[in-house]
């Protein structure tokens, strides 16, 4: 009797343990990530992968508050030029080396000095970073920079293994080693990124998935079909046109959050030989293009009313939005007059766009709208990582590239617009704009910062290197057996607390 009871208990225990042991989450992404190195990368989907793989010094809550992650507390000096952070003890990197102050210093210095780093402009205010204890770091700034904490809540604050970074150098992305809940297993370009639970993760008791596989599927229809068939457990960026059907599907769960970023068109105004064209050289043509757009109609036609029309790097409901520059109504007469004033009848433009149905549909509507003013737009569709590469190289005339947004306003504008900005693909450069945005970084007074951003917005609305279209919502869909997911305005998929039942 005892033996039978013992066997029954063992079997019951095995049955209970199986779901936990076998829990694999397959997540469909809209794009493939670029290089998996926090210092070098720039894609939104890359940040989604990092959320599972690379813990940061601080994180962001769904209500956009900065909270501890690898740093447990922090303090600013009275003059705003020193930030001291205490670090979480007992944390290991995926290679079992310790995460301590020396590792933080090595990572920040790598972000600031690696030739390929895109984090340099985010950390320009840092004069030096040093270990003031085994688990304490001190950032000394050249001048006060209120945006630094927000920068450390993203890629600039993702701490990587100094051992792996030293061994791999610029090739760190081939086998990234961080301190997050999941460690890197493999990557097949344009096919999958596979991670597995790290057994020594500091918060492992709140990680209930053993393996996560990210699959890039640019076609929103195919992505949803794979979710419904069971080949995927969760998808990001559900097409707005599919929102109603997902809400009605009893096997699926719908979630959304209004984003902090923007949808935009980048005009090549100074990035190499392809900037040497009328649209890149004459701001009147860019102004005309903007006036030929009906942004509200774009929202209704393409996004089923889930997005918001916009004309700045901040959405109209943001406290940083300049209300003195409202979203313009469509004005074909004025657009035509500007084109004529610039000396043209028809203006040819090549517009590159990523190869997903929603972005393509939006650009087709844009193509039709601006044709009425005098623009002959040719659409070139390409894979997203290629699009970003072409932008960086200056091999484009006009490019549709969205930004996922940041909690501090600086993150939506500085690196795109300043002369040496890390993601300034248009190569726009205006000394007065640089001065205003650098001063906005240095002030701890929001009223002063607002004044600076407003003044910059006036100049940018005239020069128009970036034509803002609007601000969309992040939309997710998942099977009912996936629970614990919390939607966030930053669009990230945080797996802490997420479970897959059965």
JSON list of N, CA and C in Angstrom, two decimals, residues 355-413:
[
{"chain": "A", "resi": 355, "resn": "UNK", "atom": "N", "xyz": [8.95, 45.70, -45.81]},
{"chain": "A", "resi": 355, "resn": "UNK", "atom": "CA", "xyz": [8.01, 44.82, -46.52]},
{"chain": "A", "resi": 355, "resn": "UNK", "atom": "C", "xyz": [7.00, 44.14, -45.59]},
{"chain": "A", "resi": 356, "resn": "UNK", "atom": "N", "xyz": [6.21, 44.96, -44.90]},
{"chain": "A", "resi": 356, "resn": "UNK", "atom": "CA", "xyz": [5.07, 44.37, -44.19]},
{"chain": "A", "resi": 356, "resn": "UNK", "atom": "C", "xyz": [3.79, 45.05, -44.68]},
{"chain": "A", "resi": 357, "resn": "UNK", "atom": "N", "xyz": [2.67, 44.34, -44.66]},
{"chain": "A", "resi": 357, "resn": "UNK", "atom": "CA", "xyz": [1.44, 44.83, -45.30]},
{"chain": "A", "resi": 357, "resn": "UNK", "atom": "C", "xyz": [0.93, 46.18, -44.78]},
{"chain": "A", "resi": 358, "resn": "UNK", "atom": "N", "xyz": [1.02, 46.41, -43.46]},
{"chain": "A", "resi": 358, "resn": "UNK", "atom": "CA", "xyz": [0.47, 47.65, -42.91]},
{"chain": "A", "resi": 358, "resn": "UNK", "atom": "C", "xyz": [1.29, 48.85, -43.37]},
{"chain": "A", "resi": 359, "resn": "UNK", "atom": "N", "xyz": [2.62, 48.76, -43.24]},
{"chain": "A", "resi": 359, "resn": "UNK", "atom": "CA", "xyz": [3.48, 49.86, -43.68]},
{"chain": "A", "resi": 359, "resn": "UNK", "atom": "C", "xyz": [3.34, 50.10, -45.17]},
{"chain": "A", "resi": 360, "resn": "UNK", "atom": "N", "xyz": [3.26, 49.01, -45.94]},
{"chain": "A", "resi": 360, "resn": "UNK", "atom": "CA", "xyz": [3.12, 49.13, -47.39]},
{"chain": "A", "resi": 360, "resn": "UNK", "atom": "C", "xyz": [1.79, 49.79, -47.77]},
{"chain": "A", "resi": 361, "resn": "UNK", "atom": "N", "xyz": [0.73, 49.38, -47.08]},
{"chain": "A", "resi": 361, "resn": "UNK", "atom": "CA", "xyz": [-0.58, 49.98, -47.36]},
{"chain": "A", "resi": 361, "resn": "UNK", "atom": "C", "xyz": [-0.56, 51.48, -47.07]},
{"chain": "A", "resi": 362, "resn": "UNK", "atom": "N", "xyz": [0.05, 51.84, -45.94]},
{"chain": "A", "resi": 362, "resn": "UNK", "atom": "CA", "xyz": [0.10, 53.25, -45.57]},
{"chain": "A", "resi": 362, "resn": "UNK", "atom": "C", "xyz": [0.85, 54.06, -46.63]},
{"chain": "A", "resi": 363, "resn": "UNK", "atom": "N", "xyz": [1.96, 53.52, -47.13]},
{"chain": "A", "resi": 363, "resn": "UNK", "atom": "CA", "xyz": [2.75, 54.25, -48.12]},
{"chain": "A", "resi": 363, "resn": "UNK", "atom": "C", "xyz": [2.03, 54.32, -49.47]},
{"chain": "A", "resi": 364, "resn": "UNK", "atom": "N", "xyz": [1.21, 53.33, -49.77]},
{"chain": "A", "resi": 364, "resn": "UNK", "atom": "CA", "xyz": [0.41, 53.40, -50.99]},
{"chain": "A", "resi": 364, "resn": "UNK", "atom": "C", "xyz": [-0.64, 54.51, -50.89]},
{"chain": "A", "resi": 365, "resn": "UNK", "atom": "N", "xyz": [-1.21, 54.67, -49.70]},
{"chain": "A", "resi": 365, "resn": "UNK", "atom": "CA", "xyz": [-2.17, 55.76, -49.49]},
{"chain": "A", "resi": 365, "resn": "UNK", "atom": "C", "xyz": [-1.45, 57.11, -49.58]},
{"chain": "A", "resi": 366, "resn": "UNK", "atom": "N", "xyz": [-0.27, 57.18, -48.97]},
{"chain": "A", "resi": 366, "resn": "UNK", "atom": "CA", "xyz": [0.54, 58.40, -49.05]},
{"chain": "A", "resi": 366, "resn": "UNK", "atom": "C", "xyz": [0.88, 58.71, -50.50]},
{"chain": "A", "resi": 367, "resn": "UNK", "atom": "N", "xyz": [1.28, 57.70, -51.25]},
{"chain": "A", "resi": 367, "resn": "UNK", "atom": "CA", "xyz": [1.62, 57.84, -52.67]},
{"chain": "A", "resi": 367, "resn": "UNK", "atom": "C", "xyz": [0.45, 58.47, -53.44]},
{"chain": "A", "resi": 368, "resn": "UNK", "atom": "N", "xyz": [-0.75, 57.99, -53.16]},
{"chain": "A", "resi": 368, "resn": "UNK", "atom": "CA", "xyz": [-1.94, 58.51, -53.83]},
{"chain": "A", "resi": 368, "resn": "UNK", "atom": "C", "xyz": [-2.25, 59.94, -53.42]},
{"chain": "A", "resi": 369, "resn": "UNK", "atom": "N", "xyz": [-2.12, 60.24, -52.13]},
{"chain": "A", "resi": 369, "resn": "UNK", "atom": "CA", "xyz": [-2.41, 61.58, -51.63]},
{"chain": "A", "resi": 369, "resn": "UNK", "atom": "C", "xyz": [-1.48, 62.62, -52.24]},
{"chain": "A", "resi": 370, "resn": "UNK", "atom": "N", "xyz": [-0.17, 62.37, -52.20]},
{"chain": "A", "resi": 370, "resn": "UNK", "atom": "CA", "xyz": [0.78, 63.39, -52.63]},
{"chain": "A", "resi": 370, "resn": "UNK", "atom": "C", "xyz": [0.83, 63.52, -54.15]},
{"chain": "A", "resi": 371, "resn": "UNK", "atom": "N", "xyz": [0.35, 62.49, -54.87]},
{"chain": "A", "resi": 371, "resn": "UNK", "atom": "CA", "xyz": [0.29, 62.57, -56.34]},
{"chain": "A", "resi": 371, "resn": "UNK", "atom": "C", "xyz": [-0.61, 63.72, -56.76]},
{"chain": "A", "resi": 372, "resn": "UNK", "atom": "N", "xyz": [-1.64, 63.99, -55.98]},
{"chain": "A", "resi": 372, "resn": "UNK", "atom": "CA", "xyz": [-2.58, 65.06, -56.30]},
{"chain": "A", "resi": 372, "resn": "UNK", "atom": "C", "xyz": [-1.92, 66.43, -56.20]},
{"chain": "A", "resi": 373, "resn": "UNK", "atom": "N", "xyz": [-0.84, 66.52, -55.44]},
{"chain": "A", "resi": 373, "resn": "UNK", "atom": "CA", "xyz": [-0.14, 67.80, -55.31]},
{"chain": "A", "resi": 373, "resn": "UNK", "atom": "C", "xyz": [0.94, 67.97, -56.37]},
{"chain": "A", "resi": 374, "resn": "UNK", "atom": "N", "xyz": [1.50, 66.83, -56.86]},
{"chain": "A", "resi": 374, "resn": "UNK", "atom": "CA", "xyz": [2.55, 66.93, -57.86]},
{"chain": "A", "resi": 374, "resn": "UNK", "atom": "C", "xyz": [3.76, 66.06, -57.60]},
{"chain": "A", "resi": 375, "resn": "UNK", "atom": "N", "xyz": [3.64, 65.10, -56.68]},
{"chain": "A", "resi": 375, "resn": "UNK", "atom": "CA", "xyz": [4.75, 64.20, -56.38]},
{"chain": "A", "resi": 375, "resn": "UNK", "atom": "C", "xyz": [4.51, 62.84, -57.03]},
{"chain": "A", "resi": 376, "resn": "UNK", "atom": "N", "xyz": [5.48, 62.39, -57.80]},
{"chain": "A", "resi": 376, "resn": "UNK", "atom": "CA", "xyz": [5.42, 61.06, -58.43]},
{"chain": "A", "resi": 376, "resn": "UNK", "atom": "C", "xyz": [6.28, 60.10, -57.61]},
{"chain": "A", "resi": 377, "resn": "UNK", "atom": "N", "xyz": [5.64, 59.39, -56.70]},
{"chain": "A", "resi": 377, "resn": "UNK", "atom": "CA", "xyz": [6.36, 58.53, -55.76]},
{"chain": "A", "resi": 377, "resn": "UNK", "atom": "C", "xyz": [6.48, 57.11, -56.29]},
{"chain": "A", "resi": 378, "resn": "UNK", "atom": "N", "xyz": [7.70, 56.61, -56.30]},
{"chain": "A", "resi": 378, "resn": "UNK", "atom": "CA", "xyz": [7.97, 55.20, -56.61]},
{"chain": "A", "resi": 378, "resn": "UNK", "atom": "C", "xyz": [8.30, 54.51, -55.30]},
{"chain": "A", "resi": 379, "resn": "UNK", "atom": "N", "xyz": [7.59, 53.44, -54.98]},
{"chain": "A", "resi": 379, "resn": "UNK", "atom": "CA", "xyz": [7.79, 52.73, -53.72]},
{"chain": "A", "resi": 379, "resn": "UNK", "atom": "C", "xyz": [8.76, 51.57, -53.91]},
{"chain": "A", "resi": 380, "resn": "UNK", "atom": "N", "xyz": [9.79, 51.53, -53.05]},
{"chain": "A", "resi": 380, "resn": "UNK", "atom": "CA", "xyz": [10.74, 50.41, -53.06]},
{"chain": "A", "resi": 380, "resn": "UNK", "atom": "C", "xyz": [10.60, 49.68, -51.73]},
{"chain": "A", "resi": 381, "resn": "UNK", "atom": "N", "xyz": [10.13, 48.45, -51.80]},
{"chain": "A", "resi": 381, "resn": "UNK", "atom": "CA", "xyz": [9.91, 47.65, -50.60]},
{"chain": "A", "resi": 381, "resn": "UNK", "atom": "C", "xyz": [11.12, 46.78, -50.31]},
{"chain": "A", "resi": 382, "resn": "UNK", "atom": "N", "xyz": [11.51, 46.73, -49.02]},
{"chain": "A", "resi": 382, "resn": "UNK", "atom": "CA", "xyz": [12.70, 45.96, -48.66]},
{"chain": "A", "resi": 382, "resn": "UNK", "atom": "C", "xyz": [12.56, 45.40, -47.25]},
{"chain": "A", "resi": 383, "resn": "UNK", "atom": "N", "xyz": [13.35, 44.40, -46.95]},
{"chain": "A", "resi": 383, "resn": "UNK", "atom": "CA", "xyz": [13.38, 43.82, -45.61]},
{"chain": "A", "resi": 383, "resn": "UNK", "atom": "C", "xyz": [13.88, 44.89, -44.64]},
{"chain": "A", "resi": 384, "resn": "UNK", "atom": "N", "xyz": [13.37, 44.86, -43.39]},
{"chain": "A", "resi": 384, "resn": "UNK", "atom": "CA", "xyz": [13.57, 45.97, -42.46]},
{"chain": "A", "resi": 384, "resn": "UNK", "atom": "C", "xyz": [15.04, 46.21, -42.11]},
{"chain": "A", "resi": 385, "resn": "UNK", "atom": "N", "xyz": [15.80, 45.15, -41.83]},
{"chain": "A", "resi": 385, "resn": "UNK", "atom": "CA", "xyz": [17.21, 45.34, -41.48]},
{"chain": "A", "resi": 385, "resn": "UNK", "atom": "C", "xyz": [17.97, 45.97, -42.65]},
{"chain": "A", "resi": 386, "resn": "UNK", "atom": "N", "xyz": [17.59, 45.60, -43.87]},
{"chain": "A", "resi": 386, "resn": "UNK", "atom": "CA", "xyz": [18.21, 46.18, -45.06]},
{"chain": "A", "resi": 386, "resn": "UNK", "atom": "C", "xyz": [17.84, 47.66, -45.17]},
{"chain": "A", "resi": 387, "resn": "UNK", "atom": "N", "xyz": [16.58, 47.98, -44.88]},
{"chain": "A", "resi": 387, "resn": "UNK", "atom": "CA", "xyz": [16.13, 49.37, -44.92]},
{"chain": "A", "resi": 387, "resn": "UNK", "atom": "C", "xyz": [16.98, 50.23, -43.98]},
{"chain": "A", "resi": 388, "resn": "UNK", "atom": "N", "xyz": [17.19, 49.75, -42.76]},
{"chain": "A", "resi": 388, "resn": "UNK", "atom": "CA", "xyz": [17.99, 50.52, -41.80]},
{"chain": "A", "resi": 388, "resn": "UNK", "atom": "C", "xyz": [19.44, 50.65, -42.28]},
{"chain": "A", "resi": 389, "resn": "UNK", "atom": "N", "xyz": [19.96, 49.59, -42.86]},
{"chain": "A", "resi": 389, "resn": "UNK", "atom": "CA", "xyz": [21.32, 49.63, -43.40]},
{"chain": "A", "resi": 389, "resn": "UNK", "atom": "C", "xyz": [21.44, 50.66, -44.52]},
{"chain": "A", "resi": 390, "resn": "UNK", "atom": "N", "xyz": [20.44, 50.70, -45.37]},
{"chain": "A", "resi": 390, "resn": "UNK", "atom": "CA", "xyz": [20.43, 51.67, -46.48]},
{"chain": "A", "resi": 390, "resn": "UNK", "atom": "C", "xyz": [20.32, 53.09, -45.94]},
{"chain": "A", "resi": 391, "resn": "UNK", "atom": "N", "xyz": [19.50, 53.28, -44.89]},
{"chain": "A", "resi": 391, "resn": "UNK", "atom": "CA", "xyz": [19.39, 54.60, -44.28]},
{"chain": "A", "resi": 391, "resn": "UNK", "atom": "C", "xyz": [20.75, 55.06, -43.75]},
{"chain": "A", "resi": 392, "resn": "UNK", "atom": "N", "xyz": [21.40, 54.17, -43.01]},
{"chain": "A", "resi": 392, "resn": "UNK", "atom": "CA", "xyz": [22.69, 54.51, -42.42]},
{"chain": "A", "resi": 392, "resn": "UNK", "atom": "C", "xyz": [23.70, 54.89, -43.50]},
{"chain": "A", "resi": 393, "resn": "UNK", "atom": "N", "xyz": [23.69, 54.13, -44.59]},
{"chain": "A", "resi": 393, "resn": "UNK", "atom": "CA", "xyz": [24.65, 54.35, -45.68]},
{"chain": "A", "resi": 393, "resn": "UNK", "atom": "C", "xyz": [24.30, 55.55, -46.55]},
{"chain": "A", "resi": 394, "resn": "UNK", "atom": "N", "xyz": [23.07, 56.08, -46.38]},
{"chain": "A", "resi": 394, "resn": "UNK", "atom": "CA", "xyz": [22.64, 57.20, -47.22]},
{"chain": "A", "resi": 394, "resn": "UNK", "atom": "C", "xyz": [22.14, 56.76, -48.58]},
{"chain": "A", "resi": 395, "resn": "UNK", "atom": "N", "xyz": [21.87, 55.48, -48.73]},
{"chain": "A", "resi": 395, "resn": "UNK", "atom": "CA", "xyz": [21.40, 54.98, -50.02]},
{"chain": "A", "resi": 395, "resn": "UNK", "atom": "C", "xyz": [19.87, 55.01, -50.08]},
{"chain": "A", "resi": 396, "resn": "UNK", "atom": "N", "xyz": [19.34, 56.21, -49.97]},
{"chain": "A", "resi": 396, "resn": "UNK", "atom": "CA", "xyz": [17.89, 56.39, -50.04]},
{"chain": "A", "resi": 396, "resn": "UNK", "atom": "C", "xyz": [17.59, 57.86, -50.29]},
{"chain": "A", "resi": 397, "resn": "UNK", "atom": "N", "xyz": [16.38, 58.12, -50.73]},
{"chain": "A", "resi": 397, "resn": "UNK", "atom": "CA", "xyz": [15.93, 59.51, -50.92]},
{"chain": "A", "resi": 397, "resn": "UNK", "atom": "C", "xyz": [14.91, 59.88, -49.85]},
{"chain": "A", "resi": 398, "resn": "UNK", "atom": "N", "xyz": [13.92, 59.00, -49.67]},
{"chain": "A", "resi": 398, "resn": "UNK", "atom": "CA", "xyz": [12.91, 59.18, -48.63]},
{"chain": "A", "resi": 398, "resn": "UNK", "atom": "C", "xyz": [12.62, 57.79, -48.06]},
{"chain": "A", "resi": 399, "resn": "UNK", "atom": "N", "xyz": [12.55, 57.69, -46.74]},
{"chain": "A", "resi": 399, "resn": "UNK", "atom": "CA", "xyz": [12.43, 56.37, -46.13]},
{"chain": "A", "resi": 399, "resn": "UNK", "atom": "C", "xyz": [11.43, 56.40, -44.98]},
{"chain": "A", "resi": 400, "resn": "UNK", "atom": "N", "xyz": [10.56, 55.40, -44.94]},
{"chain": "A", "resi": 400, "resn": "UNK", "atom": "CA", "xyz": [9.61, 55.26, -43.84]},
{"chain": "A", "resi": 400, "resn": "UNK", "atom": "C", "xyz": [10.25, 54.42, -42.74]},
{"chain": "A", "resi": 401, "resn": "UNK", "atom": "N", "xyz": [10.47, 55.03, -41.58]},
{"chain": "A", "resi": 401, "resn": "UNK", "atom": "CA", "xyz": [11.07, 54.31, -40.46]},
{"chain": "A", "resi": 401, "resn": "UNK", "atom": "C", "xyz": [10.48, 54.84, -39.16]},
{"chain": "A", "resi": 402, "resn": "UNK", "atom": "N", "xyz": [9.84, 53.96, -38.41]},
{"chain": "A", "resi": 402, "resn": "UNK", "atom": "CA", "xyz": [9.17, 54.39, -37.18]},
{"chain": "A", "resi": 402, "resn": "UNK", "atom": "C", "xyz": [10.11, 54.31, -35.98]},
{"chain": "A", "resi": 403, "resn": "UNK", "atom": "N", "xyz": [9.74, 54.98, -34.92]},
{"chain": "A", "resi": 403, "resn": "UNK", "atom": "CA", "xyz": [10.52, 54.96, -33.67]},
{"chain": "A", "resi": 403, "resn": "UNK", "atom": "C", "xyz": [9.60, 54.52, -32.55]},
{"chain": "A", "resi": 404, "resn": "UNK", "atom": "N", "xyz": [10.11, 53.60, -31.73]},
{"chain": "A", "resi": 404, "resn": "UNK", "atom": "CA", "xyz": [9.27, 53.01, -30.68]},
{"chain": "A", "resi": 404, "resn": "UNK", "atom": "C", "xyz": [9.03, 53.95, -29.50]},
{"chain": "A", "resi": 405, "resn": "UNK", "atom": "N", "xyz": [9.86, 54.98, -29.37]},
{"chain": "A", "resi": 405, "resn": "UNK", "atom": "CA", "xyz": [9.62, 55.97, -28.33]},
{"chain": "A", "resi": 405, "resn": "UNK", "atom": "C", "xyz": [10.40, 55.73, -27.06]},
{"chain": "A", "resi": 406, "resn": "UNK", "atom": "N", "xyz": [10.61, 56.81, -26.30]},
{"chain": "A", "resi": 406, "resn": "UNK", "atom": "CA", "xyz": [11.31, 56.74, -25.02]},
{"chain": "A", "resi": 406, "resn": "UNK", "atom": "C", "xyz": [10.53, 57.53, -23.97]},
{"chain": "A", "resi": 407, "resn": "UNK", "atom": "N", "xyz": [10.79, 57.24, -22.72]},
{"chain": "A", "resi": 407, "resn": "UNK", "atom": "CA", "xyz": [10.02, 57.91, -21.67]},
{"chain": "A", "resi": 407, "resn": "UNK", "atom": "C", "xyz": [10.46, 59.35, -21.46]},
{"chain": "A", "resi": 408, "resn": "UNK", "atom": "N", "xyz": [11.72, 59.66, -21.78]},
{"chain": "A", "resi": 408, "resn": "UNK", "atom": "CA", "xyz": [12.17, 61.04, -21.70]},
{"chain": "A", "resi": 408, "resn": "UNK", "atom": "C", "xyz": [12.13, 61.64, -23.10]},
{"chain": "A", "resi": 409, "resn": "UNK", "atom": "N", "xyz": [11.67, 62.88, -23.26]},
{"chain": "A", "resi": 409, "resn": "UNK", "atom": "CA", "xyz": [11.53, 63.47, -24.60]},
{"chain": "A", "resi": 409, "resn": "UNK", "atom": "C", "xyz": [12.84, 63.48, -25.40]},
{"chain": "A", "resi": 410, "resn": "UNK", "atom": "N", "xyz": [13.95, 63.58, -24.71]},
{"chain": "A", "resi": 410, "resn": "UNK", "atom": "CA", "xyz": [15.24, 63.59, -25.38]},
{"chain": "A", "resi": 410, "resn": "UNK", "atom": "C", "xyz": [15.42, 62.36, -26.26]},
{"chain": "A", "resi": 411, "resn": "UNK", "atom": "N", "xyz": [14.91, 61.22, -25.79]},
{"chain": "A", "resi": 411, "resn": "UNK", "atom": "CA", "xyz": [15.07, 59.98, -26.52]},
{"chain": "A", "resi": 411, "resn": "UNK", "atom": "C", "xyz": [14.32, 59.90, -27.82]},
{"chain": "A", "resi": 412, "resn": "UNK", "atom": "N", "xyz": [13.38, 60.82, -28.04]},
{"chain": "A", "resi": 412, "resn": "UNK", "atom": "CA", "xyz": [12.61, 60.85, -29.29]},
{"chain": "A", "resi": 412, "resn": "UNK", "atom": "C", "xyz": [13.15, 61.82, -30.32]},
{"chain": "A", "resi": 413, "resn": "UNK", "atom": "N", "xyz": [14.18, 62.59, -29.93]},
{"chain": "A", "resi": 413, "resn": "UNK", "atom": "CA", "xyz": [14.60, 63.64, -30.85]},
{"chain": "A", "resi": 413, "resn": "UNK", "atom": "C", "xyz": [16.10, 63.84, -30.97]}
]
